[in-house]
Amino acid sequence: MSESRKPSVLFVCVHNAGRSQMGAAFLTHLGAGRVEVRSAGSAPAETVNPAVVEAMREVGIDISAETPKVLTPEAVQSSDVVITMGCGDACPYFPGKRYLDWKLDDPAGQGVDAVRPIRDDIEQRVRVLLAELGVQARA
């Protein structure tokens, strides 16, 4: 990563409707514009999971306007860090990228009570990631 530009992170999960949306939202919020953030899915859903939207609203982050996006090789290539959250072999591999695989429960079909612990786990992982990137998290 060059010192003259922001680090860039791509969150990937199959439907881009839950875990990757939460990861991107937390990184956008906590990174306060100091990190370029993307999210995508190998088989994007039509909408973001409503229980995920509600769980994020509970912590003051509104993702109701977000839409699932398709994973492209260009999105991977233009990211410094690629975080997979259950997409397996569907993620293209490019040498020189940092790949992390976060093992997280899938919120698909779950209610907000089941989504909260997943949300909280993702927030903690994002805070660690920010520290690793040398970016101070917003308080």
GROMACS .gro file of N, CA and C in nm:
model
  417
    1MET      N    1   0.085  -0.118   0.000
    1MET     CA    2   0.000   0.000   0.000
    1MET      C    3   0.089   0.124   0.000
    2SER      N    4   0.057   0.212  -0.085
    2SER     CA    5   0.133   0.336  -0.095
    2SER      C    6   0.093   0.431   0.017
    3GLU      N    7   0.192   0.505   0.069
    3GLU     CA    8   0.163   0.603   0.173
    3GLU      C    9   0.082   0.721   0.118
    4SER      N   10   0.085   0.740  -0.015
    4SER     CA   11   0.021   0.858  -0.073
    4SER      C   12  -0.127   0.836  -0.103
    5ARG      N   13  -0.177   0.716  -0.081
    5ARG     CA   14  -0.319   0.692  -0.107
    5ARG      C   15  -0.381   0.610   0.004
    6LYS      N   16  -0.514   0.610   0.004
    6LYS     CA   17  -0.587   0.535   0.106
    6LYS      C   18  -0.574   0.385   0.080
    7PRO      N   19  -0.569   0.306   0.185
    7PRO     CA   20  -0.579   0.161   0.165
    7PRO      C   21  -0.719   0.128   0.115
    8SER      N   22  -0.731   0.020   0.037
    8SER     CA   23  -0.863  -0.019  -0.014
    8SER      C   24  -0.893  -0.162   0.028
    9VAL      N   25  -1.019  -0.183   0.067
    9VAL     CA   26  -1.064  -0.311   0.119
    9VAL      C   27  -1.192  -0.353   0.047
   10LEU      N   28  -1.197  -0.480   0.009
   10LEU     CA   29  -1.314  -0.538  -0.055
   10LEU      C   30  -1.367  -0.649   0.034
   11PHE      N   31  -1.497  -0.641   0.070
   11PHE     CA   32  -1.564  -0.746   0.146
   11PHE      C   33  -1.647  -0.828   0.048
   12VAL      N   34  -1.633  -0.961   0.056
   12VAL     CA   35  -1.703  -1.049  -0.037
   12VAL      C   36  -1.777  -1.159   0.038
   13CYS      N   37  -1.906  -1.176   0.006
   13CYS     CA   38  -1.980  -1.295   0.047
   13CYS      C   39  -2.072  -1.331  -0.069
   14VAL      N   40  -2.130  -1.447  -0.066
   14VAL     CA   41  -2.204  -1.498  -0.182
   14VAL      C   42  -2.311  -1.400  -0.230
   15HIS      N   43  -2.400  -1.359  -0.142
   15HIS     CA   44  -2.515  -1.278  -0.185
   15HIS      C   45  -2.495  -1.128  -0.168
   16ASN      N   46  -2.386  -1.086  -0.102
   16ASN     CA   47  -2.360  -0.944  -0.076
   16ASN      C   48  -2.484  -0.879  -0.014
   17ALA      N   49  -2.550  -0.953   0.074
   17ALA     CA   50  -2.674  -0.904   0.134
   17ALA      C   51  -2.668  -0.900   0.286
   18GLY      N   52  -2.558  -0.949   0.344
   18GLY     CA   53  -2.550  -0.955   0.490
   18GLY      C   54  -2.412  -0.923   0.542
   19ARG      N   55  -2.329  -1.027   0.555
   19ARG     CA   56  -2.197  -1.010   0.617
   19ARG      C   57  -2.111  -0.905   0.547
   20SER      N   58  -2.101  -0.913   0.416
   20SER     CA   59  -2.015  -0.818   0.345
   20SER      C   60  -2.071  -0.676   0.352
   21GLN      N   61  -2.201  -0.663   0.355
   21GLN     CA   62  -2.263  -0.530   0.370
   21GLN      C   63  -2.231  -0.472   0.508
   22MET      N   64  -2.238  -0.557   0.611
   22MET     CA   65  -2.206  -0.509   0.746
   22MET      C   66  -2.058  -0.471   0.756
   23GLY      N   67  -1.971  -0.553   0.700
   23GLY     CA   68  -1.829  -0.523   0.703
   23GLY      C   69  -1.798  -0.391   0.635
   24ALA      N   70  -1.855  -0.372   0.517
   24ALA     CA   71  -1.832  -0.247   0.443
   24ALA      C   72  -1.888  -0.128   0.518
   25ALA      N   73  -2.005  -0.144   0.578
   25ALA     CA   74  -2.067  -0.033   0.651
   25ALA      C   75  -1.985   0.005   0.774
   26PHE      N   76  -1.937  -0.094   0.848
   26PHE     CA   77  -1.855  -0.064   0.965
   26PHE      C   78  -1.723   0.001   0.924
   27LEU      N   79  -1.660  -0.050   0.818
   27LEU     CA   80  -1.533   0.008   0.776
   27LEU      C   81  -1.552   0.151   0.725
   28THR      N   82  -1.659   0.174   0.653
   28THR     CA   83  -1.688   0.310   0.605
   28THR      C   84  -1.710   0.403   0.724
   29HIS      N   85  -1.791   0.359   0.819
   29HIS     CA   86  -1.823   0.442   0.936
   29HIS      C   87  -1.701   0.464   1.024
   30LEU      N   88  -1.635   0.356   1.064
   30LEU     CA   89  -1.524   0.367   1.158
   30LEU      C   90  -1.398   0.424   1.093
   31GLY      N   91  -1.382   0.402   0.963
   31GLY     CA   92  -1.266   0.454   0.892
   31GLY      C   93  -1.277   0.600   0.856
   32ALA      N   94  -1.397   0.654   0.866
   32ALA     CA   95  -1.423   0.798   0.848
   32ALA      C   96  -1.356   0.855   0.723
   33GLY      N   97  -1.370   0.784   0.611
   33GLY     CA   98  -1.319   0.836   0.484
   33GLY      C   99  -1.171   0.811   0.460
   34ARG      N  100  -1.104   0.741   0.552
   34ARG     CA  101  -0.960   0.717   0.536
   34ARG      C  102  -0.929   0.582   0.471
   35VAL      N  103  -1.033   0.506   0.435
   35VAL     CA  104  -1.017   0.378   0.369
   35VAL      C  105  -1.117   0.372   0.253
   36GLU      N  106  -1.071   0.323   0.138
   36GLU     CA  107  -1.162   0.301   0.026
   36GLU      C  108  -1.228   0.166   0.049
   37VAL      N  109  -1.362   0.162   0.046
   37VAL     CA  110  -1.437   0.043   0.084
   37VAL      C  111  -1.526  -0.003  -0.031
   38ARG      N  112  -1.523  -0.135  -0.055
   38ARG     CA  113  -1.610  -0.197  -0.155
   38ARG      C  114  -1.670  -0.324  -0.095
   39SER      N  115  -1.783  -0.366  -0.149
   39SER     CA  116  -1.838  -0.497  -0.114
   39SER      C  117  -1.903  -0.554  -0.239
   40ALA      N  118  -1.905  -0.688  -0.246
   40ALA     CA  119  -1.961  -0.753  -0.364
   40ALA      C  120  -1.993  -0.898  -0.329
   41GLY      N  121  -2.065  -0.963  -0.420
   41GLY     CA  122  -2.100  -1.103  -0.401
   41GLY      C  123  -2.086  -1.182  -0.529
   42SER      N  124  -2.057  -1.311  -0.516
   42SER     CA  125  -2.042  -1.397  -0.633
   42SER      C  126  -2.178  -1.429  -0.696
   43ALA      N  127  -2.285  -1.423  -0.618
   43ALA     CA  128  -2.421  -1.443  -0.668
   43ALA      C  129  -2.512  -1.346  -0.592
   44PRO      N  130  -2.504  -1.215  -0.625
   44PRO     CA  131  -2.573  -1.114  -0.545
   44PRO      C  132  -2.726  -1.134  -0.538
   45ALA      N  133  -2.778  -1.107  -0.420
   45ALA     CA  134  -2.923  -1.109  -0.399
   45ALA      C  135  -2.985  -0.984  -0.461
   46GLU      N  136  -3.116  -0.976  -0.457
   46GLU     CA  137  -3.184  -0.857  -0.509
   46GLU      C  138  -3.180  -0.741  -0.411
   47THR      N  139  -3.183  -0.773  -0.281
   47THR     CA  140  -3.184  -0.669  -0.178
   47THR      C  141  -3.097  -0.710  -0.060
   48VAL      N  142  -3.062  -0.613   0.022
   48VAL     CA  143  -2.991  -0.640   0.146
   48VAL      C  144  -3.090  -0.702   0.245
   49ASN      N  145  -3.043  -0.800   0.320
   49ASN     CA  146  -3.124  -0.870   0.419
   49ASN      C  147  -3.187  -0.769   0.516
   50PRO      N  148  -3.320  -0.766   0.529
   50PRO     CA  149  -3.387  -0.670   0.618
   50PRO      C  150  -3.343  -0.682   0.765
   51ALA      N  151  -3.314  -0.803   0.812
   51ALA     CA  152  -3.268  -0.819   0.951
   51ALA      C  153  -3.131  -0.756   0.969
   52VAL      N  154  -3.048  -0.759   0.865
   52VAL     CA  155  -2.916  -0.695   0.869
   52VAL      C  156  -2.932  -0.543   0.872
   53VAL      N  157  -3.023  -0.492   0.789
   53VAL     CA  158  -3.051  -0.348   0.789
   53VAL      C  159  -3.094  -0.303   0.928
   54GLU      N  160  -3.184  -0.379   0.989
   54GLU     CA  161  -3.234  -0.345   1.123
   54GLU      C  162  -3.123  -0.352   1.227
   55ALA      N  163  -3.042  -0.458   1.223
   55ALA     CA  164  -2.933  -0.473   1.320
   55ALA      C  165  -2.833  -0.358   1.308
   56MET      N  166  -2.805  -0.315   1.188
   56MET     CA  167  -2.712  -0.203   1.170
   56MET      C  168  -2.775  -0.072   1.214
   57ARG      N  169  -2.903  -0.057   1.192
   57ARG     CA  170  -2.974   0.064   1.236
   57ARG      C  171  -2.965   0.077   1.388
   58GLU      N  172  -2.970  -0.035   1.458
   58GLU     CA  173  -2.961  -0.035   1.603
   58GLU      C  174  -2.829   0.026   1.654
   59VAL      N  175  -2.724   0.019   1.573
   59VAL     CA  176  -2.595   0.077   1.614
   59VAL      C  177  -2.568   0.209   1.540
   60GLY      N  178  -2.675   0.266   1.484
   60GLY     CA  179  -2.665   0.399   1.424
   60GLY      C  180  -2.608   0.406   1.284
   61ILE      N  181  -2.607   0.292   1.212
   61ILE     CA  182  -2.557   0.291   1.074
   61ILE      C  183  -2.671   0.250   0.982
   62ASP      N  184  -2.705   0.337   0.888
   62ASP     CA  185  -2.817   0.313   0.797
   62ASP      C  186  -2.764   0.256   0.665
   63ILE      N  187  -2.797   0.131   0.637
   63ILE     CA  188  -2.757   0.070   0.510
   63ILE      C  189  -2.879   0.038   0.423
   64SER      N  190  -2.992   0.101   0.455
   64SER     CA  191  -3.117   0.071   0.384
   64SER      C  192  -3.111   0.105   0.235
   65ALA      N  193  -3.023   0.196   0.196
   65ALA     CA  194  -3.013   0.234   0.054
   65ALA      C  195  -2.911   0.150  -0.022
   66GLU      N  196  -2.840   0.062   0.047
   66GLU     CA  197  -2.739  -0.020  -0.020
   66GLU      C  198  -2.805  -0.127  -0.107
   67THR      N  199  -2.734  -0.167  -0.212
   67THR     CA  200  -2.781  -0.275  -0.299
   67THR      C  201  -2.668  -0.374  -0.320
   68PRO      N  202  -2.700  -0.503  -0.325
   68PRO     CA  203  -2.598  -0.603  -0.353
   68PRO      C  204  -2.536  -0.580  -0.491
   69LYS      N  205  -2.402  -0.602  -0.498
   69LYS     CA  206  -2.328  -0.580  -0.622
   69LYS      C  207  -2.256  -0.708  -0.660
   70VAL      N  208  -2.234  -0.725  -0.790
   70VAL     CA  209  -2.167  -0.845  -0.840
   70VAL      C  210  -2.015  -0.831  -0.824
   71LEU      N  211  -1.953  -0.941  -0.785
   71LEU     CA  212  -1.808  -0.947  -0.771
   71LEU      C  213  -1.743  -0.948  -0.910
   72THR      N  214  -1.649  -0.859  -0.931
   72THR     CA  215  -1.577  -0.854  -1.058
   72THR      C  216  -1.427  -0.870  -1.032
   73PRO      N  217  -1.354  -0.923  -1.129
   73PRO     CA  218  -1.208  -0.930  -1.113
   73PRO      C  219  -1.147  -0.791  -1.091
   74GLU      N  220  -1.206  -0.689  -1.152
   74GLU     CA  221  -1.155  -0.552  -1.136
   74GLU      C  222  -1.166  -0.504  -0.992
   75ALA      N  223  -1.275  -0.539  -0.924
   75ALA     CA  224  -1.292  -0.499  -0.783
   75ALA      C  225  -1.183  -0.563  -0.697
   76VAL      N  226  -1.152  -0.689  -0.725
   76VAL     CA  227  -1.047  -0.758  -0.650
   76VAL      C  228  -0.912  -0.696  -0.682
   77GLN      N  229  -0.886  -0.675  -0.810
   77GLN     CA  230  -0.756  -0.624  -0.852
   77GLN      C  231  -0.727  -0.486  -0.797
   78SER      N  232  -0.830  -0.404  -0.780
   78SER     CA  233  -0.808  -0.267  -0.734
   78SER      C  234  -0.814  -0.255  -0.581
   79SER      N  235  -0.818  -0.367  -0.509
   79SER     CA  236  -0.822  -0.366  -0.363
   79SER      C  237  -0.691  -0.416  -0.305
   80ASP      N  238  -0.649  -0.355  -0.195
   80ASP     CA  239  -0.529  -0.399  -0.124
   80ASP      C  240  -0.558  -0.523  -0.039
   81VAL      N  241  -0.675  -0.523   0.024
   81VAL     CA  242  -0.715  -0.632   0.112
   81VAL      C  243  -0.850  -0.685   0.063
   82VAL      N  244  -0.859  -0.818   0.049
   82VAL     CA  245  -0.984  -0.884   0.009
   82VAL      C  246  -1.025  -0.974   0.124
   83ILE      N  247  -1.144  -0.948   0.179
   83ILE     CA  248  -1.195  -1.025   0.291
   83ILE      C  249  -1.313  -1.108   0.245
   84THR      N  250  -1.292  -1.240   0.242
   84THR     CA  251  -1.400  -1.330   0.204
   84THR      C  252  -1.476  -1.371   0.328
   85MET      N  253  -1.606  -1.387   0.309
   85MET     CA  254  -1.695  -1.420   0.420
   85MET      C  255  -1.788  -1.532   0.377
   86GLY      N  256  -1.732  -1.630   0.308
   86GLY     CA  257  -1.814  -1.744   0.268
   86GLY      C  258  -1.834  -1.758   0.119
   87CYS      N  259  -1.746  -1.701   0.035
   87CYS     CA  260  -1.767  -1.717  -0.109
   87CYS      C  261  -1.679  -1.827  -0.167
   88GLY      N  262  -1.585  -1.879  -0.090
   88GLY     CA  263  -1.505  -1.992  -0.134
   88GLY      C  264  -1.428  -1.967  -0.262
   89ASP      N  265  -1.436  -2.064  -0.351
   89ASP     CA  266  -1.356  -2.060  -0.474
   89ASP      C  267  -1.403  -1.959  -0.576
   90ALA      N  268  -1.514  -1.893  -0.552
   90ALA     CA  269  -1.567  -1.797  -0.650
   90ALA      C  270  -1.487  -1.667  -0.653
   91CYS      N  271  -1.398  -1.646  -0.558
   91CYS     CA  272  -1.321  -1.522  -0.552
   91CYS      C  273  -1.197  -1.533  -0.639
   92PRO      N  274  -1.180  -1.440  -0.732
   92PRO     CA  275  -1.058  -1.443  -0.813
   92PRO      C  276  -0.936  -1.415  -0.727
   93TYR      N  277  -0.825  -1.476  -0.764
   93TYR     CA  278  -0.701  -1.456  -0.689
   93TYR      C  279  -0.602  -1.376  -0.773
   94PHE      N  280  -0.545  -1.272  -0.713
   94PHE     CA  281  -0.441  -1.193  -0.777
   94PHE      C  282  -0.322  -1.187  -0.685
   95PRO      N  283  -0.203  -1.220  -0.733
   95PRO     CA  284  -0.083  -1.212  -0.650
   95PRO      C  285  -0.063  -1.069  -0.596
   96GLY      N  286  -0.009  -1.061  -0.477
   96GLY     CA  287   0.021  -0.931  -0.418
   96GLY      C  288  -0.092  -0.871  -0.337
   97LYS      N  289  -0.206  -0.935  -0.337
   97LYS     CA  290  -0.319  -0.889  -0.256
   97LYS      C  291  -0.316  -0.961  -0.122
   98ARG      N  292  -0.366  -0.898  -0.020
   98ARG     CA  293  -0.379  -0.962   0.110
   98ARG      C  294  -0.519  -1.020   0.118
   99TYR      N  295  -0.529  -1.150   0.137
   99TYR     CA  296  -0.658  -1.218   0.147
   99TYR      C  297  -0.681  -1.263   0.291
  100LEU      N  298  -0.798  -1.232   0.342
  100LEU     CA  299  -0.839  -1.278   0.475
  100LEU      C  300  -0.971  -1.353   0.458
  101ASP      N  301  -0.988  -1.462   0.530
  101ASP     CA  302  -1.114  -1.534   0.526
  101ASP      C  303  -1.173  -1.530   0.666
  102TRP      N  304  -1.280  -1.453   0.681
  102TRP     CA  305  -1.346  -1.441   0.810
  102TRP      C  306  -1.458  -1.545   0.817
  103LYS      N  307  -1.442  -1.642   0.904
  103LYS     CA  308  -1.545  -1.745   0.924
  103LYS      C  309  -1.654  -1.687   1.013
  104LEU      N  310  -1.769  -1.664   0.954
  104LEU     CA  311  -1.882  -1.603   1.025
  104LEU      C  312  -2.009  -1.679   0.991
  105ASP      N  313  -2.101  -1.684   1.087
  105ASP     CA  314  -2.231  -1.743   1.059
  105ASP      C  315  -2.301  -1.661   0.951
  106ASP      N  316  -2.383  -1.727   0.871
  106ASP     CA  317  -2.457  -1.661   0.764
  106ASP      C  318  -2.589  -1.608   0.821
  107PRO      N  319  -2.615  -1.477   0.807
  107PRO     CA  320  -2.740  -1.422   0.859
  107PRO      C  321  -2.862  -1.449   0.770
  108ALA      N  322  -2.843  -1.510   0.654
  108ALA     CA  323  -2.955  -1.536   0.561
  108ALA      C  324  -3.063  -1.617   0.632
  109GLY      N  325  -3.185  -1.567   0.622
  109GLY     CA  326  -3.300  -1.635   0.680
  109GLY      C  327  -3.310  -1.623   0.832
  110GLN      N  328  -3.223  -1.546   0.894
  110GLN     CA  329  -3.222  -1.530   1.039
  110GLN      C  330  -3.294  -1.401   1.078
  111GLY      N  331  -3.344  -1.399   1.198
  111GLY     CA  332  -3.404  -1.278   1.252
  111GLY      C  333  -3.298  -1.187   1.312
  112VAL      N  334  -3.337  -1.068   1.352
  112VAL     CA  335  -3.242  -0.970   1.404
  112VAL      C  336  -3.171  -1.020   1.530
  113ASP      N  337  -3.235  -1.103   1.610
  113ASP     CA  338  -3.170  -1.156   1.730
  113ASP      C  339  -3.048  -1.241   1.694
  114ALA      N  340  -3.057  -1.316   1.585
  114ALA     CA  341  -2.945  -1.399   1.540
  114ALA      C  342  -2.838  -1.317   1.468
  115VAL      N  343  -2.879  -1.204   1.411
  115VAL     CA  344  -2.785  -1.119   1.335
  115VAL      C  345  -2.696  -1.037   1.429
  116ARG      N  346  -2.749  -0.997   1.544
  116ARG     CA  347  -2.672  -0.910   1.635
  116ARG      C  348  -2.534  -0.965   1.670
  117PRO      N  349  -2.519  -1.092   1.711
  117PRO     CA  350  -2.384  -1.140   1.744
  117PRO      C  351  -2.291  -1.141   1.622
  118ILE      N  352  -2.344  -1.168   1.504
  118ILE     CA  353  -2.264  -1.164   1.381
  118ILE      C  354  -2.218  -1.020   1.356
  119ARG      N  355  -2.311  -0.926   1.371
  119ARG     CA  356  -2.280  -0.784   1.355
  119ARG      C  357  -2.169  -0.742   1.450
  120ASP      N  358  -2.181  -0.781   1.577
  120ASP     CA  359  -2.084  -0.740   1.677
  120ASP      C  360  -1.946  -0.802   1.649
  121ASP      N  361  -1.945  -0.926   1.602
  121ASP     CA  362  -1.819  -0.993   1.565
  121ASP      C  363  -1.753  -0.917   1.449
  122ILE      N  364  -1.831  -0.882   1.349
  122ILE     CA  365  -1.777  -0.809   1.234
  122ILE      C  366  -1.722  -0.674   1.278
  123GLU      N  367  -1.792  -0.604   1.366
  123GLU     CA  368  -1.742  -0.474   1.412
  123GLU      C  369  -1.605  -0.489   1.478
  124GLN      N  370  -1.589  -0.589   1.562
  124GLN     CA  371  -1.461  -0.609   1.630
  124GLN      C  372  -1.351  -0.642   1.530
  125ARG      N  373  -1.382  -0.725   1.431
  125ARG     CA  374  -1.283  -0.761   1.329
  125ARG      C  375  -1.244  -0.638   1.246
  126VAL      N  376  -1.339  -0.553   1.217
  126VAL     CA  377  -1.311  -0.431   1.141
  126VAL      C  378  -1.221  -0.339   1.223
  127ARG      N  379  -1.245  -0.329   1.351
  127ARG     CA  380  -1.159  -0.246   1.437
  127ARG      C  381  -1.015  -0.297   1.437
  128VAL      N  382  -0.998  -0.428   1.441
  128VAL     CA  383  -0.863  -0.487   1.434
  128VAL      C  384  -0.801  -0.458   1.297
  129LEU      N  385  -0.879  -0.473   1.192
  129LEU     CA  386  -0.830  -0.445   1.057
  129LEU      C  387  -0.783  -0.300   1.045
  130LEU      N  388  -0.862  -0.208   1.096
  130LEU     CA  389  -0.821  -0.067   1.092
  130LEU      C  390  -0.687  -0.046   1.161
  131ALA      N  391  -0.669  -0.107   1.276
  131ALA     CA  392  -0.541  -0.095   1.348
  131ALA      C  393  -0.428  -0.152   1.263
  132GLU      N  394  -0.452  -0.266   1.199
  132GLU     CA  395  -0.350  -0.328   1.113
  132GLU      C  396  -0.315  -0.238   0.994
  133LEU      N  397  -0.413  -0.163   0.946
  133LEU     CA  398  -0.392  -0.071   0.833
  133LEU      C  399  -0.332   0.061   0.878
  134GLY      N  400  -0.320   0.079   1.009
  134GLY     CA  401  -0.265   0.203   1.061
  134GLY      C  402  -0.362   0.320   1.056
  135VAL      N  403  -0.491   0.286   1.058
  135VAL     CA  404  -0.597   0.388   1.054
  135VAL      C  405  -0.668   0.388   1.189
  136GLN      N  406  -0.673   0.503   1.254
  136GLN     CA  407  -0.741   0.514   1.382
  136GLN      C  408  -0.892   0.511   1.360
  137ALA      N  409  -0.961   0.425   1.432
  137ALA     CA  410  -1.106   0.413   1.422
  137ALA      C  411  -1.173   0.535   1.484
  138ARG      N  412  -1.281   0.578   1.422
  138ARG     CA  413  -1.365   0.683   1.480
  138ARG      C  414  -1.416   0.635   1.615
  139ALA      N  415  -1.422   0.725   1.710
  139ALA     CA  416  -1.467   0.688   1.846
  139ALA      C  417  -1.613   0.655   1.848
   0.00000   0.00000   0.00000
